[in-house]
PDB file of C-alpha atoms in Angstrom:
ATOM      1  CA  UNK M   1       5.526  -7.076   4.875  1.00 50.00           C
ATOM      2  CA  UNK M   2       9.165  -5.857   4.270  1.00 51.00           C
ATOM      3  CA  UNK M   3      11.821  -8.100   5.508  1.00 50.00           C
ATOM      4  CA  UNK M   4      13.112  -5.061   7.373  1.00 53.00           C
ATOM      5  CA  UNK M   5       9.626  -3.278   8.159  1.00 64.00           C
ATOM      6  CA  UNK M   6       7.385  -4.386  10.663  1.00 74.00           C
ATOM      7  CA  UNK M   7       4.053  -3.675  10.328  1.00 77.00           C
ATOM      8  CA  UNK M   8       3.549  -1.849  13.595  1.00 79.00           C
ATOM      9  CA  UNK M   9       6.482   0.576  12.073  1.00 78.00           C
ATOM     10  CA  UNK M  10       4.602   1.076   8.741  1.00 82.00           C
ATOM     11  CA  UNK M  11       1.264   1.211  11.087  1.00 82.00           C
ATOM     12  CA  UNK M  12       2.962   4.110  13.190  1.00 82.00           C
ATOM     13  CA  UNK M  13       4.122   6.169   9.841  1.00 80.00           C
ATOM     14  CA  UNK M  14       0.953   6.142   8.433  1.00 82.00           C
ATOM     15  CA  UNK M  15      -0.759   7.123  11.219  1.00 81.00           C
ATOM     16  CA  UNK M  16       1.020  10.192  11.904  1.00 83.00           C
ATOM     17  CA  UNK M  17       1.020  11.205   7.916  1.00 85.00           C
ATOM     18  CA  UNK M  18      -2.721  11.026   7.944  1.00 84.00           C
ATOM     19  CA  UNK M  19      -3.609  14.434   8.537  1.00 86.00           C
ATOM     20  CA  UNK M  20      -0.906  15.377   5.856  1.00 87.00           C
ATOM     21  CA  UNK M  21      -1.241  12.632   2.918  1.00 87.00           C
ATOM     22  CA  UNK M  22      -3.615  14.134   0.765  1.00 86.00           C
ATOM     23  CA  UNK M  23      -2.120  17.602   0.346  1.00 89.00           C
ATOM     24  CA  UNK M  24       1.012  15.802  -0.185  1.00 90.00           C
ATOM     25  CA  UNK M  25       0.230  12.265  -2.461  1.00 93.00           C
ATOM     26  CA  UNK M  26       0.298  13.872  -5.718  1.00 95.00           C
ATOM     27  CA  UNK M  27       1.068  10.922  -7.723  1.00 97.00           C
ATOM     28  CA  UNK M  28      -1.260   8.442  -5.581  1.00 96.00           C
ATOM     29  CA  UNK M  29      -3.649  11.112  -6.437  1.00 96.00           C
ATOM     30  CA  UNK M  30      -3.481  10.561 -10.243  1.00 97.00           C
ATOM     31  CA  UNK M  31      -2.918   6.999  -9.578  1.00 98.00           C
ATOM     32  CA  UNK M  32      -6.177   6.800  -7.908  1.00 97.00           C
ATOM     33  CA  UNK M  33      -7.768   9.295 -10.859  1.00 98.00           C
ATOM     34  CA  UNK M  34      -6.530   6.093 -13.567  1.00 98.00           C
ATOM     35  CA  UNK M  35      -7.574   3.340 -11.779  1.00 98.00           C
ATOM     36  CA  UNK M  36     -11.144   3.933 -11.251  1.00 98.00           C
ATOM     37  CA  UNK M  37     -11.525   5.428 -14.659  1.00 98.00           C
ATOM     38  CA  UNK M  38      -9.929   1.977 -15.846  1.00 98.00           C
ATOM     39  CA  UNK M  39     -11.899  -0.099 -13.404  1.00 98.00           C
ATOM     40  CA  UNK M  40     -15.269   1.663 -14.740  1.00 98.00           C
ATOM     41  CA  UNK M  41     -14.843   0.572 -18.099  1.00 97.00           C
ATOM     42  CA  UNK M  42     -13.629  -2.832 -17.157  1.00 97.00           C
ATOM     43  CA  UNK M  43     -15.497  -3.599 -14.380  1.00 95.00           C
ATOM     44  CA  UNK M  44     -18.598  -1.500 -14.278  1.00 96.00           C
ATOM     45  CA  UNK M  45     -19.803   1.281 -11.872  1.00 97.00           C
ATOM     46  CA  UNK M  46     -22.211  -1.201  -9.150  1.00 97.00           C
ATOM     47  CA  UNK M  47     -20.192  -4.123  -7.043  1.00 97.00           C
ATOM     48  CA  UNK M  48     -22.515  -6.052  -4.301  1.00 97.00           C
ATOM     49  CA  UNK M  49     -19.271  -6.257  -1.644  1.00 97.00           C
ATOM     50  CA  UNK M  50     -16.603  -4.395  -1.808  1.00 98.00           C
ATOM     51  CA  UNK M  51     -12.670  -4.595  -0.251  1.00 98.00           C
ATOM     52  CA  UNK M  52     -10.572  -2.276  -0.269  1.00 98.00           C
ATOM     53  CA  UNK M  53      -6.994  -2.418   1.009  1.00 97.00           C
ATOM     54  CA  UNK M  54      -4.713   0.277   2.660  1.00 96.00           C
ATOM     55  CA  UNK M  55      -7.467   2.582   2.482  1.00 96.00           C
ATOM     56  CA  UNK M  56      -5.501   5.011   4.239  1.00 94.00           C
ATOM     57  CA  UNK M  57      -7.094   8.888   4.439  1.00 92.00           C
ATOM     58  CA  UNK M  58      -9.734   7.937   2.242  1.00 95.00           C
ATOM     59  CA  UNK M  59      -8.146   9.056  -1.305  1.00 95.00           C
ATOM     60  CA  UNK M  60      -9.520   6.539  -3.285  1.00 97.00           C
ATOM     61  CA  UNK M  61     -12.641   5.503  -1.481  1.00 97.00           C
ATOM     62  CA  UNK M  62     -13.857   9.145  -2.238  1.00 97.00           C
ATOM     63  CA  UNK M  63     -12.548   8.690  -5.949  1.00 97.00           C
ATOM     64  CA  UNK M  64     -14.430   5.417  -5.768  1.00 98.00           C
ATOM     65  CA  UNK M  65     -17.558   6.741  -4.716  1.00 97.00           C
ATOM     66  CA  UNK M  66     -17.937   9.602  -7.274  1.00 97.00           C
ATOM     67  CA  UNK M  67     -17.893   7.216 -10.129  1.00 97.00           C
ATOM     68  CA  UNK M  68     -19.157   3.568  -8.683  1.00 97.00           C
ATOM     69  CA  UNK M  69     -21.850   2.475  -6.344  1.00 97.00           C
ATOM     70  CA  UNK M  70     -21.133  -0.381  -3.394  1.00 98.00           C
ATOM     71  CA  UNK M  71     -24.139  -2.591  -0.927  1.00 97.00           C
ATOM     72  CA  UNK M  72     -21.159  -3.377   1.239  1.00 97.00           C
ATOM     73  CA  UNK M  73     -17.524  -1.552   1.713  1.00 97.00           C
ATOM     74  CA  UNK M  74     -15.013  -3.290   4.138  1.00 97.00           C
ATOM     75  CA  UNK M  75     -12.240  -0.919   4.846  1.00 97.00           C
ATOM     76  CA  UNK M  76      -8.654  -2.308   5.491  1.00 97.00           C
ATOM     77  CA  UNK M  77      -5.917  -0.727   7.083  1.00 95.00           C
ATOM     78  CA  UNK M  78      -3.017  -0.865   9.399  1.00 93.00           C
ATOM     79  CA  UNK M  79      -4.556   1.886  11.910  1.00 90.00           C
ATOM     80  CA  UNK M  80      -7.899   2.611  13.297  1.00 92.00           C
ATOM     81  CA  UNK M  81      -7.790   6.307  11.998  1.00 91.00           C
ATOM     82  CA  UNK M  82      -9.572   5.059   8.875  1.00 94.00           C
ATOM     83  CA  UNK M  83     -12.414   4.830  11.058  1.00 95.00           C
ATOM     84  CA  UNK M  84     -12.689   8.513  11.046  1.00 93.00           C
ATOM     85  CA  UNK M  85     -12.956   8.623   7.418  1.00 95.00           C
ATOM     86  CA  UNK M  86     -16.147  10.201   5.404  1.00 95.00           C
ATOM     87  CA  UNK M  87     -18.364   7.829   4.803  1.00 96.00           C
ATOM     88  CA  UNK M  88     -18.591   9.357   0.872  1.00 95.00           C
ATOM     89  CA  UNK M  89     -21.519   6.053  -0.050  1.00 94.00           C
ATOM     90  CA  UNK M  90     -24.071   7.344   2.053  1.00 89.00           C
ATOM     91  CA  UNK M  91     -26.703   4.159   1.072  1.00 92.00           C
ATOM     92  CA  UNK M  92     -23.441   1.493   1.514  1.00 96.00           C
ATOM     93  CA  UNK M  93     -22.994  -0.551   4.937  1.00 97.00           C
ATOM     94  CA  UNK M  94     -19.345  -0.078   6.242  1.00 97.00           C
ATOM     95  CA  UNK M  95     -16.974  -2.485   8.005  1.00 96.00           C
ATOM     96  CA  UNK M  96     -13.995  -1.557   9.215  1.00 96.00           C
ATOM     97  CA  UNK M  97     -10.839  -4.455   9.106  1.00 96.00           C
ATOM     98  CA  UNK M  98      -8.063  -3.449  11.281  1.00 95.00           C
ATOM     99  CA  UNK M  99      -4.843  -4.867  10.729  1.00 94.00           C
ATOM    100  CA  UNK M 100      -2.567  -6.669   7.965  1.00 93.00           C
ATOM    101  CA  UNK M 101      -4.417  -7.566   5.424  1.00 95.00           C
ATOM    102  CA  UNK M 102      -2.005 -10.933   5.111  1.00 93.00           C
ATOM    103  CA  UNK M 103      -3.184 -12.888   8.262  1.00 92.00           C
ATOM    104  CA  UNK M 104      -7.044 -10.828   8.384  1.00 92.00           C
ATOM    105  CA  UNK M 105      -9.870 -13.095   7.657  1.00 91.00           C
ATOM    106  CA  UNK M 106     -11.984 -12.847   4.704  1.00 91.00           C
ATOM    107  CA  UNK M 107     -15.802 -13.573   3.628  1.00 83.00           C
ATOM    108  CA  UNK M 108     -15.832 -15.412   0.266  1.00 85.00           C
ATOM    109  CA  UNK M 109     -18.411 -12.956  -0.868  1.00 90.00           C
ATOM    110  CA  UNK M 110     -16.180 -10.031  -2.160  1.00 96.00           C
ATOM    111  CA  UNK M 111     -16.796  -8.780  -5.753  1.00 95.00           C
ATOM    112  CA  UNK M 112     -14.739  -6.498  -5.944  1.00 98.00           C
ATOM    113  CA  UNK M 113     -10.571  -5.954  -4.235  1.00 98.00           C
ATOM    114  CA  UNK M 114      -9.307  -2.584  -4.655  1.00 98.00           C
ATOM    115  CA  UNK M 115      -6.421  -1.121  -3.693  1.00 98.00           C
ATOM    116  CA  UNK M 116      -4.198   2.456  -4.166  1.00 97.00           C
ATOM    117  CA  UNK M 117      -0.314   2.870  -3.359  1.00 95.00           C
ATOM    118  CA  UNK M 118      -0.316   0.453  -1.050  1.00 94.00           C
ATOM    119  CA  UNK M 119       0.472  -3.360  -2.022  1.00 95.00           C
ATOM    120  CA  UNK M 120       4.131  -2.387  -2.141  1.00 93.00           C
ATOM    121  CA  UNK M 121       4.486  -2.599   1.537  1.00 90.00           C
ATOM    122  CA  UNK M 122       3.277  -6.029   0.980  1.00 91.00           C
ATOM    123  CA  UNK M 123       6.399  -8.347  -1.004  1.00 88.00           C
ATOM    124  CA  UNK M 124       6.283 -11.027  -1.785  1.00 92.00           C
ATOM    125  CA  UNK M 125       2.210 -10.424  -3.108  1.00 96.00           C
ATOM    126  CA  UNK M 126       1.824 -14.336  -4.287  1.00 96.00           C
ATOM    127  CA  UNK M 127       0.230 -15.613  -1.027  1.00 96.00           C
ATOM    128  CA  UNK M 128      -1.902 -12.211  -0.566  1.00 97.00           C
ATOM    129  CA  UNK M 129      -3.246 -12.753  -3.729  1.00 98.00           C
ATOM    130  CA  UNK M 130      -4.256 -16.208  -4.139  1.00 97.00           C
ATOM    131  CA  UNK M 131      -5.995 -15.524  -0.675  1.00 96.00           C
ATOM    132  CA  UNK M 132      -7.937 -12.476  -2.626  1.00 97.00           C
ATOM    133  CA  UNK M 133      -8.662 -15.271  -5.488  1.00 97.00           C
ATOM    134  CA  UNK M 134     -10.426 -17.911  -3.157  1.00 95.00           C
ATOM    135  CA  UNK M 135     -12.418 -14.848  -0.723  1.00 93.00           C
ATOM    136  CA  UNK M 136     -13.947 -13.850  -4.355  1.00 96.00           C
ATOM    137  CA  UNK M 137     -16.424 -14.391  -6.249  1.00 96.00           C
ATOM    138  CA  UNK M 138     -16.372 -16.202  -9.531  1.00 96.00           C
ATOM    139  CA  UNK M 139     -15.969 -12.727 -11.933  1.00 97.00           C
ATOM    140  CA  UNK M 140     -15.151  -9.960  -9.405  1.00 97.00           C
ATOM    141  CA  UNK M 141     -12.442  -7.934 -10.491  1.00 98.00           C
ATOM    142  CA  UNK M 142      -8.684  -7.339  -8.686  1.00 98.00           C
ATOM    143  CA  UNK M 143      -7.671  -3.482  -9.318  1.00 98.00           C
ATOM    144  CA  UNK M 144      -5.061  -2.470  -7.610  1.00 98.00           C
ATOM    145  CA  UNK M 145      -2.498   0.405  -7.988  1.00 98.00           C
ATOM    146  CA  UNK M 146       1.737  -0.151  -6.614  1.00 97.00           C
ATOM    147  CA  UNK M 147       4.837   1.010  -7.388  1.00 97.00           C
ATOM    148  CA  UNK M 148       7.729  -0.250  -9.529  1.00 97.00           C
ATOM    149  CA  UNK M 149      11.157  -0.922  -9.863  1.00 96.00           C
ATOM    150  CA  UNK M 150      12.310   2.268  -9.937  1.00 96.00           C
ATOM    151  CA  UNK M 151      10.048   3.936  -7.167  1.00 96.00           C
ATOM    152  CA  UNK M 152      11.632   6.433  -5.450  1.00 95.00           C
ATOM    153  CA  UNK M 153      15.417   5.653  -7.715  1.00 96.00           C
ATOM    154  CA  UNK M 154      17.014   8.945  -6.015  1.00 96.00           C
ATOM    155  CA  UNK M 155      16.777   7.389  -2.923  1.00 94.00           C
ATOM    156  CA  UNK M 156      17.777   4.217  -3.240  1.00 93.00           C
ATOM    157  CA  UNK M 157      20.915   5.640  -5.185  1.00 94.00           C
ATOM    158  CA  UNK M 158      22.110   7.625  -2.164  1.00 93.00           C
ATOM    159  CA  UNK M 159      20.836   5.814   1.088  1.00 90.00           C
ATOM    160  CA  UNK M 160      20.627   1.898  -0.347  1.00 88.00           C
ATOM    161  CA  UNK M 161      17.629   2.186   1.248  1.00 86.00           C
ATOM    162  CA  UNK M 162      14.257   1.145  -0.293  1.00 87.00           C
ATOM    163  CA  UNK M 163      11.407  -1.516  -0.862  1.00 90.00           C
ATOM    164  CA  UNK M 164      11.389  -4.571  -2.665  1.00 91.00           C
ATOM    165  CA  UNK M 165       9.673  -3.739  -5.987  1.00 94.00           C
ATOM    166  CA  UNK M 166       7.988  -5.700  -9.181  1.00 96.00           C
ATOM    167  CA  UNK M 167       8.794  -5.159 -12.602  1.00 97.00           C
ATOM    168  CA  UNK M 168       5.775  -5.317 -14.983  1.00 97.00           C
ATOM    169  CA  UNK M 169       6.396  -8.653 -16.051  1.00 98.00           C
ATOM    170  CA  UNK M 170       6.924  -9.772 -12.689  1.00 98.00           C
ATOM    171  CA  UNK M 171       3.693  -8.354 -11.242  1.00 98.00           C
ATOM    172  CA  UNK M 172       2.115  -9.978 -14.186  1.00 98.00           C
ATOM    173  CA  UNK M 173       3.122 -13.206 -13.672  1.00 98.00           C
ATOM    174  CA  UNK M 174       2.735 -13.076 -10.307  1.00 98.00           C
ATOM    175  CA  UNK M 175      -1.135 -12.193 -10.305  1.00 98.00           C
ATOM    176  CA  UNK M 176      -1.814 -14.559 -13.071  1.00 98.00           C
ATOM    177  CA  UNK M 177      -0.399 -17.783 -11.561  1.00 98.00           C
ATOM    178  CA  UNK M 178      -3.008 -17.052  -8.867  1.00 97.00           C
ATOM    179  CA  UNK M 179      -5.719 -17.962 -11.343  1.00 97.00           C
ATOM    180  CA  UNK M 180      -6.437 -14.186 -11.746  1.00 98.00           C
ATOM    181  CA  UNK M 181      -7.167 -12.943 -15.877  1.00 98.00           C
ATOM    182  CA  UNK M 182      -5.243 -10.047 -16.663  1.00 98.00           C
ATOM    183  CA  UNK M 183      -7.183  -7.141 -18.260  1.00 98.00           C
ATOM    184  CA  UNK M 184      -4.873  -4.394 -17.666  1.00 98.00           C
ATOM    185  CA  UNK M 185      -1.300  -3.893 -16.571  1.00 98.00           C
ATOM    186  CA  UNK M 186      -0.119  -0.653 -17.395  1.00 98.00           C
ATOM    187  CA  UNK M 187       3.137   1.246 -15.704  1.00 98.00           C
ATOM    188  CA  UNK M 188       4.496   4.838 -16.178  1.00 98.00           C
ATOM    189  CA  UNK M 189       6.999   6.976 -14.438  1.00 97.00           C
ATOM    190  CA  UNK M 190       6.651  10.623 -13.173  1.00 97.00           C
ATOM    191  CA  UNK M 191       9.224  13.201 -11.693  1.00 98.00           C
ATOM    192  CA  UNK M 192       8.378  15.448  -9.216  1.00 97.00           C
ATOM    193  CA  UNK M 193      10.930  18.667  -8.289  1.00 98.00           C
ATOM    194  CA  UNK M 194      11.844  20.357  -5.352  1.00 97.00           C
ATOM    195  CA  UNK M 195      13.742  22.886  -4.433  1.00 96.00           C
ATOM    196  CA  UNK M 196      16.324  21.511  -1.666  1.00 96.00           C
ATOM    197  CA  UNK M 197      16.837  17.728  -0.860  1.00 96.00           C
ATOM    198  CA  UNK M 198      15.216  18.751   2.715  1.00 94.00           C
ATOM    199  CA  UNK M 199      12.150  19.437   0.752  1.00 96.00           C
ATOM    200  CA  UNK M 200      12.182  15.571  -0.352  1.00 96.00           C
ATOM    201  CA  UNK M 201      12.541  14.133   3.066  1.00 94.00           C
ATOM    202  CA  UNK M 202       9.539  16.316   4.197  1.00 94.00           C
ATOM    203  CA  UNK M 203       7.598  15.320   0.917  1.00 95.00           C
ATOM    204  CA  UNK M 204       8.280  11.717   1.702  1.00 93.00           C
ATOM    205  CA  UNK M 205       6.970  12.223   5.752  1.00 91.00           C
ATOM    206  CA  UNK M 206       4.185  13.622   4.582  1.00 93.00           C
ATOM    207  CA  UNK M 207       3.014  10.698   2.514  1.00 91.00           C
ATOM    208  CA  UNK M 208       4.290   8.302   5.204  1.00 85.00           C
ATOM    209  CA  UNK M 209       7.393   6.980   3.860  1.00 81.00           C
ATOM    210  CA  UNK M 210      10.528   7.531   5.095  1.00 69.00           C
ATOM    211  CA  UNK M 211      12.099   5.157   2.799  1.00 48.00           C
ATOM    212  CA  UNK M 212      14.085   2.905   5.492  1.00 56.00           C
ATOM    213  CA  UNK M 213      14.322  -0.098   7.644  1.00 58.00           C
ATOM    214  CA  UNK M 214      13.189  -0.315  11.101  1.00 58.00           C
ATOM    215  CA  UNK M 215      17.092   0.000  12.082  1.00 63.00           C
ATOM    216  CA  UNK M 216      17.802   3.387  10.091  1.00 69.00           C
ATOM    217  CA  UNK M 217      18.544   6.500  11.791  1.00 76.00           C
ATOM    218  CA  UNK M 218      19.452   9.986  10.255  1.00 80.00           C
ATOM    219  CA  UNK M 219      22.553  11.112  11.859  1.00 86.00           C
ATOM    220  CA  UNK M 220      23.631  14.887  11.404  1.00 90.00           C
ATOM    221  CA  UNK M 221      26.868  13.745   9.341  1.00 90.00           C
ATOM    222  CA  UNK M 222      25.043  11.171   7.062  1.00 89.00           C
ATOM    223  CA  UNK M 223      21.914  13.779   6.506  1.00 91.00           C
ATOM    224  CA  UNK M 224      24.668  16.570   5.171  1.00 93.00           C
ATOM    225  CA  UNK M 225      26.049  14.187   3.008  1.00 94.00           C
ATOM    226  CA  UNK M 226      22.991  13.101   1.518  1.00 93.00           C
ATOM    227  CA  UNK M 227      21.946  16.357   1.020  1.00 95.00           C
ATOM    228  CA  UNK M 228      25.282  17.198  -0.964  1.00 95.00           C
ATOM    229  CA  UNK M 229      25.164  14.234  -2.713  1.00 96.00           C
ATOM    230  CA  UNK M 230      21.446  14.675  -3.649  1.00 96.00           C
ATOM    231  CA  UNK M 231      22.366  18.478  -5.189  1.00 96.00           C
ATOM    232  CA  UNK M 232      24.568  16.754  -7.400  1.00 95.00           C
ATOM    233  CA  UNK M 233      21.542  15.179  -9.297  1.00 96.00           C
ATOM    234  CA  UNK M 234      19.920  18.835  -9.363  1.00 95.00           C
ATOM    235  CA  UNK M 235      18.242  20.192 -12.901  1.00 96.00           C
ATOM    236  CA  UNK M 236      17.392  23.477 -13.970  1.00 95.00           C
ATOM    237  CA  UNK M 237      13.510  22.543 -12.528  1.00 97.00           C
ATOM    238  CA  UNK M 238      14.877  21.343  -9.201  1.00 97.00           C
ATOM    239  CA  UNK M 239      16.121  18.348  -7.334  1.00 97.00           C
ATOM    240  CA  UNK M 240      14.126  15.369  -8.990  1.00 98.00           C
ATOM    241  CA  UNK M 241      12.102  12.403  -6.474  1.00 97.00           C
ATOM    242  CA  UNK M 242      10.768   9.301  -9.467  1.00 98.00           C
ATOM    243  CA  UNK M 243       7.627   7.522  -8.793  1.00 97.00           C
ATOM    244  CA  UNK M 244       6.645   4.802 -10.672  1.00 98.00           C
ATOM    245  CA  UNK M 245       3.529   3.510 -10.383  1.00 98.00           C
ATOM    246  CA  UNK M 246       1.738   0.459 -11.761  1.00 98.00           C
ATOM    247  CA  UNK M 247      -1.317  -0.545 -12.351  1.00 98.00           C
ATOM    248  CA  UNK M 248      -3.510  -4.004 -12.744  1.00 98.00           C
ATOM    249  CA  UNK M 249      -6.536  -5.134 -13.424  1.00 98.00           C
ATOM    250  CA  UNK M 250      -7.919  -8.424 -13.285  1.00 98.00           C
ATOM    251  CA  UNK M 251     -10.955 -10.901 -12.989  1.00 98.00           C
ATOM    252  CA  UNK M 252     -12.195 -14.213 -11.385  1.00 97.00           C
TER     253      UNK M 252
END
């Protein structure tokens, strides 16, 4: 986790952005729409067992589950709302894995780890993955989707506040001194507008991130003069928020 984010904080943000995330997670939306398309042709459409981290509302199990067909899902999260979820494989057996995926046991039998928007909470990723390496199989595929370095620039740029992001090469290297073969690492950057800064903060709450440390507090002065400052970076289309997501897929 986040130096400056505990996992009970991240655990409470998600938790109350669950009824809101999907109408909100654009970009994890289309994130989710590229990585199973990319997974199907790399790594097939039938898995035996099945992990899937920071499954959150559900996005991309239900993406998942229109294209690919799973014996086993285990469903990881930080919060036991993901217990609620749809069960969109009727014929699969579910288990449920409450907690931080870091310290959570694992069966050696997975086949398949997947994972949208959500390893970026998770820095640094080397000890996560060579965990996800030795609970494998010999051939399952890694496909995960995170963000980069410039996730979220605008508000880094006015607040200092933000994650601790990989660049490409970084993620790269990272995942393939493991022991993991890279198939796929692809990254891209979109810009989403709004019409007032406020409109960014709610965007953000919605998806469950707030962008700051356990210690940050708005205060009415600060809030003001972020919203003046973030007018200044206005266009004709709006007031701009960058996501830059990444994607990777690998095998055993």
């Amino acid at each position: 986790m986040p130096k400056n984010v505990s996992a009970q904080h991240i655990a409470q943000r998600f938790a109350k952005a669950y009824d809101s995330y999907r109408g909100a997670a654009l970009v994890q939306a289309q994130m989710a729409d590229k990585l199973v398309a990319q997974l199907v042709g790399y790594g097939g459409t039938h898995y035996d067992t099945v992990l899937e981290i920071g499954c959150g509302s559900g996005l991309l199990s239900e993406k998942f589950a229109h294209h690919c067909t799973a014996n086993t899902l285990i469903l990881n999260d930080l919060y036991e709302h993901i217990t609620d979820n749809p069960r969109y494989m009727a014929q699969a057996d579910y288990h449920y894995l409450i907690g931080d995926i870091s310290t959570q046991p694992l069966l050696d039998t997975v086949d398949l780890v997947l994972s949208g928007a959500s390893l970026q909470w998770i820095y640094p990723l080397d000890n996560l993955i060579n965990k996800l390496y030795h609970s494998s199989r010999q051939g399952a595929i890694l496909a995960f989707s995170t963000f980069g370095v410039n996730n979220l620039s605008e508000i880094r740029q006015l607040t200092g506040q933000g994650l601790s992001y990989y660049t490409k090469d970084t993620l790269t290297e990272c995942v393939a001194a493991q022991g993991w073969q890279i198939e796929l690492v692809d990254e891209w950057q979109q810009v989403l507008y709004f019409e007032h800064p406020m409109a960014v903060l709610r965007h953000l709450k919605a998806t469950g991130v707030t962008a700051t440390g356990d210690g940050f507090h708005w205060t009415r002065a600060a809030l003001e003069e972020f919203y003046q400052a973030y007018q200044s970076l206005s266009t004709e289309q709006g007031v701009p928020l960058t996501y830059h997501p990444m994607m990777v897929i690998a095998r055993k």
